[in-house]
């Protein structure tokens, strides 16, 4: 197997999903054979996505729809990482103002951070398809009067059937500009979500391999933590972008299936 060429030996995989496991509604590779291959090679796998608009249970259902059954503990997203960061600051929880989709609000509520529009401990921002001037104004007021500013992921755009749509990063930039405050960001390439994934894998950074299709999130985030990297060319990265990136990823393959022996 290609990953056996890495030393020290890889024990855990941190797997991006969009552009790695599927593109839109189409799987990139034979997913049941891929996950059987991970199991056969005794590789622990955690899936980690910057996308906070879908909840962990929605990803578990999506994988089940592709014939792969996994427990929810095998998926982390930037919403879970936000909850983890907030718990460190506010161990007993507290009200938060949320600019984001229902999946983000659900994870916050479960973690002890119910939605509110006043007397909040933090403003949490992510992708919100109903973002508005009124929401921007309220977030600005709350941050300027002392609420902590936390954000899910910095992605400026995300792929859409008609091109690129504005992502969480575009909304965060608006709030940041208004409030003159930089957020603490949970998703890749920042460390919070990647550290959560590593903790669940239970292995050292050098024994983990992050597999992703984006250089400035998946690969950069892993490189900063000393995690080994595999770039797959099944998503958004072009050959020219790869050539310009230093240091190069440890491995580059057409798809995730080329890393291991499928079963
Ligand atoms: Mg991706």
mmCIF file of C-alpha atoms and ligand atoms in Angstrom:
data_model
loop_
_atom_site.group_PDB
_atom_site.id
_atom_site.type_symbol
_atom_site.label_atom_id
_atom_site.label_comp_id
_atom_site.label_asym_id
_atom_site.label_seq_id
_atom_site.Cartn_x
_atom_site.Cartn_y
_atom_site.Cartn_z
ATOM 1 C CA UNK A 1 0.000 0.000 0.000
ATOM 2 C CA UNK A 2 1.188 3.504 -0.782
ATOM 3 C CA UNK A 3 0.780 4.785 2.786
ATOM 4 C CA UNK A 4 3.160 2.068 4.022
ATOM 5 C CA UNK A 5 5.958 4.057 2.323
ATOM 6 C CA UNK A 6 5.636 6.672 5.107
ATOM 7 C CA UNK A 7 7.771 6.400 8.246
ATOM 8 C CA UNK A 8 6.878 6.322 11.092
ATOM 9 C CA UNK A 9 4.038 3.956 10.218
ATOM 10 C CA UNK A 10 0.599 5.559 9.873
ATOM 11 C CA UNK A 11 -2.016 4.405 12.407
ATOM 12 C CA UNK A 12 -4.780 6.947 11.893
ATOM 13 C CA UNK A 13 -6.389 8.811 9.001
ATOM 14 C CA UNK A 14 -8.072 12.234 9.155
ATOM 15 C CA UNK A 15 -10.311 12.289 6.133
ATOM 16 C CA UNK A 16 -11.861 15.311 4.470
ATOM 17 C CA UNK A 17 -15.183 14.470 2.779
ATOM 18 C CA UNK A 18 -16.218 16.962 0.050
ATOM 19 C CA UNK A 19 -13.915 16.429 -2.931
ATOM 20 C CA UNK A 20 -12.406 13.315 -1.304
ATOM 21 C CA UNK A 21 -15.292 10.893 -0.678
ATOM 22 C CA UNK A 22 -17.821 12.594 -2.932
ATOM 23 C CA UNK A 23 -18.355 15.517 -5.271
ATOM 24 C CA UNK A 24 -21.883 16.861 -4.881
ATOM 25 C CA UNK A 25 -24.105 13.782 -4.707
ATOM 26 C CA UNK A 26 -21.675 11.486 -6.563
ATOM 27 C CA UNK A 27 -19.190 9.246 -4.694
ATOM 28 C CA UNK A 28 -15.606 9.682 -5.975
ATOM 29 C CA UNK A 29 -14.626 6.044 -5.264
ATOM 30 C CA UNK A 30 -16.228 2.738 -4.180
ATOM 31 C CA UNK A 31 -16.913 3.845 -0.598
ATOM 32 C CA UNK A 32 -17.836 0.446 0.949
ATOM 33 C CA UNK A 33 -14.618 -1.052 -0.522
ATOM 34 C CA UNK A 34 -12.596 1.937 0.732
ATOM 35 C CA UNK A 35 -13.828 1.646 4.317
ATOM 36 C CA UNK A 36 -13.390 -2.153 4.263
ATOM 37 C CA UNK A 37 -9.813 -1.493 3.127
ATOM 38 C CA UNK A 38 -9.185 0.904 6.050
ATOM 39 C CA UNK A 39 -10.517 -1.722 8.444
ATOM 40 C CA UNK A 40 -8.449 -4.513 6.885
ATOM 41 C CA UNK A 41 -5.312 -2.358 7.232
ATOM 42 C CA UNK A 42 -6.184 -1.628 10.916
ATOM 43 C CA UNK A 43 -6.332 2.113 10.210
ATOM 44 C CA UNK A 44 -8.519 4.239 12.489
ATOM 45 C CA UNK A 45 -10.427 6.856 10.524
ATOM 46 C CA UNK A 46 -11.936 10.172 11.617
ATOM 47 C CA UNK A 47 -13.762 12.304 9.090
ATOM 48 C CA UNK A 48 -13.246 16.036 9.605
ATOM 49 C CA UNK A 49 -15.058 18.721 7.649
ATOM 50 C CA UNK A 50 -15.062 22.501 7.790
ATOM 51 C CA UNK A 51 -18.710 22.439 6.752
ATOM 52 C CA UNK A 52 -20.733 23.335 9.866
ATOM 53 C CA UNK A 53 -24.103 23.677 8.141
ATOM 54 C CA UNK A 54 -24.711 19.908 8.296
ATOM 55 C CA UNK A 55 -24.713 18.095 11.653
ATOM 56 C CA UNK A 56 -22.671 15.003 12.461
ATOM 57 C CA UNK A 57 -25.814 12.821 12.290
ATOM 58 C CA UNK A 58 -26.527 14.156 8.792
ATOM 59 C CA UNK A 59 -23.043 13.006 7.686
ATOM 60 C CA UNK A 60 -23.605 9.582 9.307
ATOM 61 C CA UNK A 61 -26.880 9.309 7.330
ATOM 62 C CA UNK A 62 -25.176 10.435 4.136
ATOM 63 C CA UNK A 63 -22.465 7.778 4.497
ATOM 64 C CA UNK A 64 -25.141 5.160 5.259
ATOM 65 C CA UNK A 65 -26.815 6.177 1.993
ATOM 66 C CA UNK A 66 -23.531 5.309 0.223
ATOM 67 C CA UNK A 67 -23.431 1.896 1.974
ATOM 68 C CA UNK A 68 -20.970 2.823 4.750
ATOM 69 C CA UNK A 69 -22.047 2.346 8.378
ATOM 70 C CA UNK A 70 -20.013 4.294 10.948
ATOM 71 C CA UNK A 71 -20.641 5.523 14.513
ATOM 72 C CA UNK A 72 -21.122 9.304 14.991
ATOM 73 C CA UNK A 73 -17.868 9.478 16.978
ATOM 74 C CA UNK A 74 -16.033 9.002 13.671
ATOM 75 C CA UNK A 75 -17.179 12.398 12.341
ATOM 76 C CA UNK A 76 -16.124 15.851 13.517
ATOM 77 C CA UNK A 77 -17.099 19.161 11.949
ATOM 78 C CA UNK A 78 -16.180 22.756 12.692
ATOM 79 C CA UNK A 79 -19.421 23.193 14.681
ATOM 80 C CA UNK A 80 -18.317 20.506 17.160
ATOM 81 C CA UNK A 81 -14.894 22.150 17.344
ATOM 82 C CA UNK A 82 -16.562 25.510 18.134
ATOM 83 C CA UNK A 83 -18.460 23.842 20.999
ATOM 84 C CA UNK A 84 -15.187 22.323 22.248
ATOM 85 C CA UNK A 85 -13.484 25.760 22.204
ATOM 86 C CA UNK A 86 -16.442 27.453 23.924
ATOM 87 C CA UNK A 87 -16.473 24.815 26.688
ATOM 88 C CA UNK A 88 -12.846 25.640 27.467
ATOM 89 C CA UNK A 89 -13.744 29.329 27.896
ATOM 90 C CA UNK A 90 -17.196 28.841 29.475
ATOM 91 C CA UNK A 91 -17.254 25.426 31.239
ATOM 92 C CA UNK A 92 -20.838 25.865 32.444
ATOM 93 C CA UNK A 93 -22.145 26.964 29.027
ATOM 94 C CA UNK A 94 -24.183 30.090 28.325
ATOM 95 C CA UNK A 95 -26.324 31.854 25.726
ATOM 96 C CA UNK A 96 -24.759 32.560 22.313
ATOM 97 C CA UNK A 97 -25.871 34.561 19.302
ATOM 98 C CA UNK A 98 -25.534 32.372 16.215
ATOM 99 C CA UNK A 99 -25.219 33.403 12.588
ATOM 100 C CA UNK A 100 -25.412 30.024 10.895
ATOM 101 C CA UNK A 101 -27.552 27.126 9.753
ATOM 102 C CA UNK A 102 -29.593 24.753 11.923
ATOM 103 C CA UNK A 103 -26.830 22.101 12.158
ATOM 104 C CA UNK A 104 -24.588 24.624 13.937
ATOM 105 C CA UNK A 105 -27.380 25.758 16.283
ATOM 106 C CA UNK A 106 -28.208 22.114 17.144
ATOM 107 C CA UNK A 107 -24.598 21.286 18.110
ATOM 108 C CA UNK A 108 -24.346 24.476 20.212
ATOM 109 C CA UNK A 109 -27.604 23.739 22.054
ATOM 110 C CA UNK A 110 -26.508 20.141 22.760
ATOM 111 C CA UNK A 111 -23.230 21.505 24.141
ATOM 112 C CA UNK A 112 -24.983 23.886 26.579
ATOM 113 C CA UNK A 113 -24.955 27.019 24.421
ATOM 114 C CA UNK A 114 -28.580 27.952 23.569
ATOM 115 C CA UNK A 115 -29.415 30.625 20.991
ATOM 116 C CA UNK A 116 -30.103 34.124 22.311
ATOM 117 C CA UNK A 117 -30.015 37.691 21.000
ATOM 118 C CA UNK A 118 -28.992 39.490 24.204
ATOM 119 C CA UNK A 119 -26.745 38.948 27.232
ATOM 120 C CA UNK A 120 -24.688 36.403 25.269
ATOM 121 C CA UNK A 121 -21.230 35.084 26.154
ATOM 122 C CA UNK A 122 -20.241 34.738 22.495
ATOM 123 C CA UNK A 123 -21.163 35.421 18.894
ATOM 124 C CA UNK A 124 -20.710 32.289 16.753
ATOM 125 C CA UNK A 125 -20.558 32.825 12.999
ATOM 126 C CA UNK A 126 -20.578 30.397 10.100
ATOM 127 C CA UNK A 127 -22.255 29.964 6.732
ATOM 128 C CA UNK A 128 -25.774 31.390 6.906
ATOM 129 C CA UNK A 129 -27.852 31.366 3.712
ATOM 130 C CA UNK A 130 -30.159 33.977 5.296
ATOM 131 C CA UNK A 131 -27.399 36.363 6.361
ATOM 132 C CA UNK A 132 -28.641 39.961 6.521
ATOM 133 C CA UNK A 133 -27.687 43.511 7.517
ATOM 134 C CA UNK A 134 -29.823 43.100 10.690
ATOM 135 C CA UNK A 135 -27.806 40.018 11.723
ATOM 136 C CA UNK A 136 -24.534 41.782 10.950
ATOM 137 C CA UNK A 137 -25.603 44.770 13.019
ATOM 138 C CA UNK A 138 -26.594 42.652 16.039
ATOM 139 C CA UNK A 139 -23.356 40.629 15.893
ATOM 140 C CA UNK A 140 -21.392 43.884 15.718
ATOM 141 C CA UNK A 141 -23.227 45.336 18.756
ATOM 142 C CA UNK A 142 -22.720 42.174 20.819
ATOM 143 C CA UNK A 143 -19.005 41.870 19.998
ATOM 144 C CA UNK A 144 -18.418 45.565 20.688
ATOM 145 C CA UNK A 145 -20.048 45.145 24.112
ATOM 146 C CA UNK A 146 -17.821 42.239 25.109
ATOM 147 C CA UNK A 147 -19.083 38.988 23.541
ATOM 148 C CA UNK A 148 -16.331 36.614 22.386
ATOM 149 C CA UNK A 149 -16.225 36.284 18.564
ATOM 150 C CA UNK A 150 -15.878 32.665 17.434
ATOM 151 C CA UNK A 151 -16.197 31.330 13.893
ATOM 152 C CA UNK A 152 -16.583 27.908 12.309
ATOM 153 C CA UNK A 153 -14.350 27.966 9.231
ATOM 154 C CA UNK A 154 -12.532 30.505 7.069
ATOM 155 C CA UNK A 155 -13.435 29.169 3.587
ATOM 156 C CA UNK A 156 -14.123 32.269 1.431
ATOM 157 C CA UNK A 157 -16.211 30.259 -1.040
ATOM 158 C CA UNK A 158 -17.596 26.792 -1.624
ATOM 159 C CA UNK A 159 -18.263 24.896 -4.857
ATOM 160 C CA UNK A 160 -21.762 25.229 -6.248
ATOM 161 C CA UNK A 161 -23.271 23.829 -9.476
ATOM 162 C CA UNK A 162 -23.014 27.318 -11.020
ATOM 163 C CA UNK A 163 -19.467 28.096 -9.823
ATOM 164 C CA UNK A 164 -18.362 29.391 -6.433
ATOM 165 C CA UNK A 165 -20.792 30.620 -3.783
ATOM 166 C CA UNK A 166 -19.811 32.902 -0.856
ATOM 167 C CA UNK A 167 -18.741 30.767 2.122
ATOM 168 C CA UNK A 168 -18.482 31.235 5.878
ATOM 169 C CA UNK A 169 -15.284 33.261 5.415
ATOM 170 C CA UNK A 170 -17.170 35.954 3.497
ATOM 171 C CA UNK A 171 -19.685 36.358 6.331
ATOM 172 C CA UNK A 172 -16.951 36.309 8.994
ATOM 173 C CA UNK A 173 -15.093 39.029 7.077
ATOM 174 C CA UNK A 174 -18.157 41.290 7.158
ATOM 175 C CA UNK A 175 -18.559 40.880 10.943
ATOM 176 C CA UNK A 176 -14.822 41.305 11.450
ATOM 177 C CA UNK A 177 -14.759 44.511 9.404
ATOM 178 C CA UNK A 178 -17.741 45.979 11.243
ATOM 179 C CA UNK A 179 -16.569 45.070 14.759
ATOM 180 C CA UNK A 180 -12.835 45.569 14.108
ATOM 181 C CA UNK A 181 -12.309 42.216 15.865
ATOM 182 C CA UNK A 182 -10.673 39.043 14.589
ATOM 183 C CA UNK A 183 -12.507 35.809 15.451
ATOM 184 C CA UNK A 184 -11.087 32.626 16.936
ATOM 185 C CA UNK A 185 -11.648 30.094 14.134
ATOM 186 C CA UNK A 186 -12.209 26.367 14.775
ATOM 187 C CA UNK A 187 -11.898 24.794 11.313
ATOM 188 C CA UNK A 188 -8.946 23.965 9.073
ATOM 189 C CA UNK A 189 -6.254 25.367 8.738
ATOM 190 C CA UNK A 190 -6.636 26.426 12.406
ATOM 191 C CA UNK A 191 -5.817 23.757 14.990
ATOM 192 C CA UNK A 192 -8.991 23.186 17.086
ATOM 193 C CA UNK A 193 -10.811 20.702 14.828
ATOM 194 C CA UNK A 194 -7.643 18.900 13.718
ATOM 195 C CA UNK A 195 -6.612 18.495 17.382
ATOM 196 C CA UNK A 196 -10.054 17.055 18.160
ATOM 197 C CA UNK A 197 -9.619 14.547 15.334
ATOM 198 C CA UNK A 198 -6.128 13.596 16.562
ATOM 199 C CA UNK A 199 -7.386 13.119 20.122
ATOM 200 C CA UNK A 200 -10.102 10.763 18.860
ATOM 201 C CA UNK A 201 -7.575 8.803 16.796
ATOM 202 C CA UNK A 202 -5.343 8.532 19.857
ATOM 203 C CA UNK A 203 -2.105 8.691 17.912
ATOM 204 C CA UNK A 204 0.840 11.076 17.635
ATOM 205 C CA UNK A 205 0.730 13.695 14.842
ATOM 206 C CA UNK A 206 3.515 11.958 12.893
ATOM 207 C CA UNK A 207 1.518 8.695 12.941
ATOM 208 C CA UNK A 208 -1.566 10.367 11.463
ATOM 209 C CA UNK A 209 -2.222 11.109 7.797
ATOM 210 C CA UNK A 210 -4.580 13.931 6.787
ATOM 211 C CA UNK A 211 -6.215 13.318 3.404
ATOM 212 C CA UNK A 212 -7.784 16.299 1.665
ATOM 213 C CA UNK A 213 -8.373 18.051 -1.645
ATOM 214 C CA UNK A 214 -7.486 21.631 -0.547
ATOM 215 C CA UNK A 215 -3.985 22.946 0.042
ATOM 216 C CA UNK A 216 -4.872 26.065 2.063
ATOM 217 C CA UNK A 217 -7.121 24.213 4.543
ATOM 218 C CA UNK A 218 -6.602 20.409 4.683
ATOM 219 C CA UNK A 219 -2.897 20.333 3.874
ATOM 220 C CA UNK A 220 -1.826 23.579 5.603
ATOM 221 C CA UNK A 221 -3.750 22.733 8.798
ATOM 222 C CA UNK A 222 -2.085 19.316 9.027
ATOM 223 C CA UNK A 223 1.388 20.604 8.168
ATOM 224 C CA UNK A 224 1.176 23.185 10.980
ATOM 225 C CA UNK A 225 0.531 20.386 13.515
ATOM 226 C CA UNK A 226 3.163 17.948 12.189
ATOM 227 C CA UNK A 227 0.533 15.592 10.752
ATOM 228 C CA UNK A 228 1.527 13.782 7.525
ATOM 229 C CA UNK A 229 -0.387 14.839 4.417
ATOM 230 C CA UNK A 230 -1.924 13.323 1.292
ATOM 231 C CA UNK A 231 -3.433 15.585 -1.354
ATOM 232 C CA UNK A 232 -6.018 13.964 -3.604
ATOM 233 C CA UNK A 233 -6.594 15.497 -7.040
ATOM 234 C CA UNK A 234 -10.301 14.504 -7.091
ATOM 235 C CA UNK A 235 -11.449 17.903 -5.757
ATOM 236 C CA UNK A 236 -10.602 21.567 -6.146
ATOM 237 C CA UNK A 237 -6.792 21.675 -6.450
ATOM 238 C CA UNK A 238 -5.143 22.101 -9.872
ATOM 239 C CA UNK A 239 -1.711 20.765 -10.878
ATOM 240 C CA UNK A 240 -0.409 24.370 -11.075
ATOM 241 C CA UNK A 241 -1.570 25.121 -7.509
ATOM 242 C CA UNK A 242 0.099 21.934 -6.275
ATOM 243 C CA UNK A 243 3.368 22.814 -8.034
ATOM 244 C CA UNK A 244 3.429 26.225 -6.307
ATOM 245 C CA UNK A 245 2.833 24.823 -2.787
ATOM 246 C CA UNK A 246 5.742 24.373 -0.369
ATOM 247 C CA UNK A 247 6.449 22.201 1.443
ATOM 248 C CA UNK A 248 4.857 19.663 -0.884
ATOM 249 C CA UNK A 249 2.348 17.181 0.600
ATOM 250 C CA UNK A 250 3.928 13.843 1.607
ATOM 251 C CA UNK A 251 1.761 12.009 -0.936
ATOM 252 C CA UNK A 252 -0.258 13.098 -3.978
ATOM 253 C CA UNK A 253 -2.749 10.698 -5.590
ATOM 254 C CA UNK A 254 -5.633 10.876 -8.087
ATOM 255 C CA UNK A 255 -8.126 9.665 -5.448
ATOM 256 C CA UNK A 256 -8.206 8.464 -1.826
ATOM 257 C CA UNK A 257 -8.554 4.871 -3.091
ATOM 258 C CA UNK A 258 -4.973 4.990 -4.412
ATOM 259 C CA UNK A 259 -3.580 5.264 -0.848
ATOM 260 C CA UNK A 260 -4.562 1.787 0.354
ATOM 261 C CA UNK A 261 -5.557 -1.676 -0.924
ATOM 262 C CA UNK A 262 -9.323 -1.788 -1.436
ATOM 263 C CA UNK A 263 -11.262 -4.776 -0.098
HETATM 264 MG MG1 LIG B 1 -12.666 19.053 0.557
#
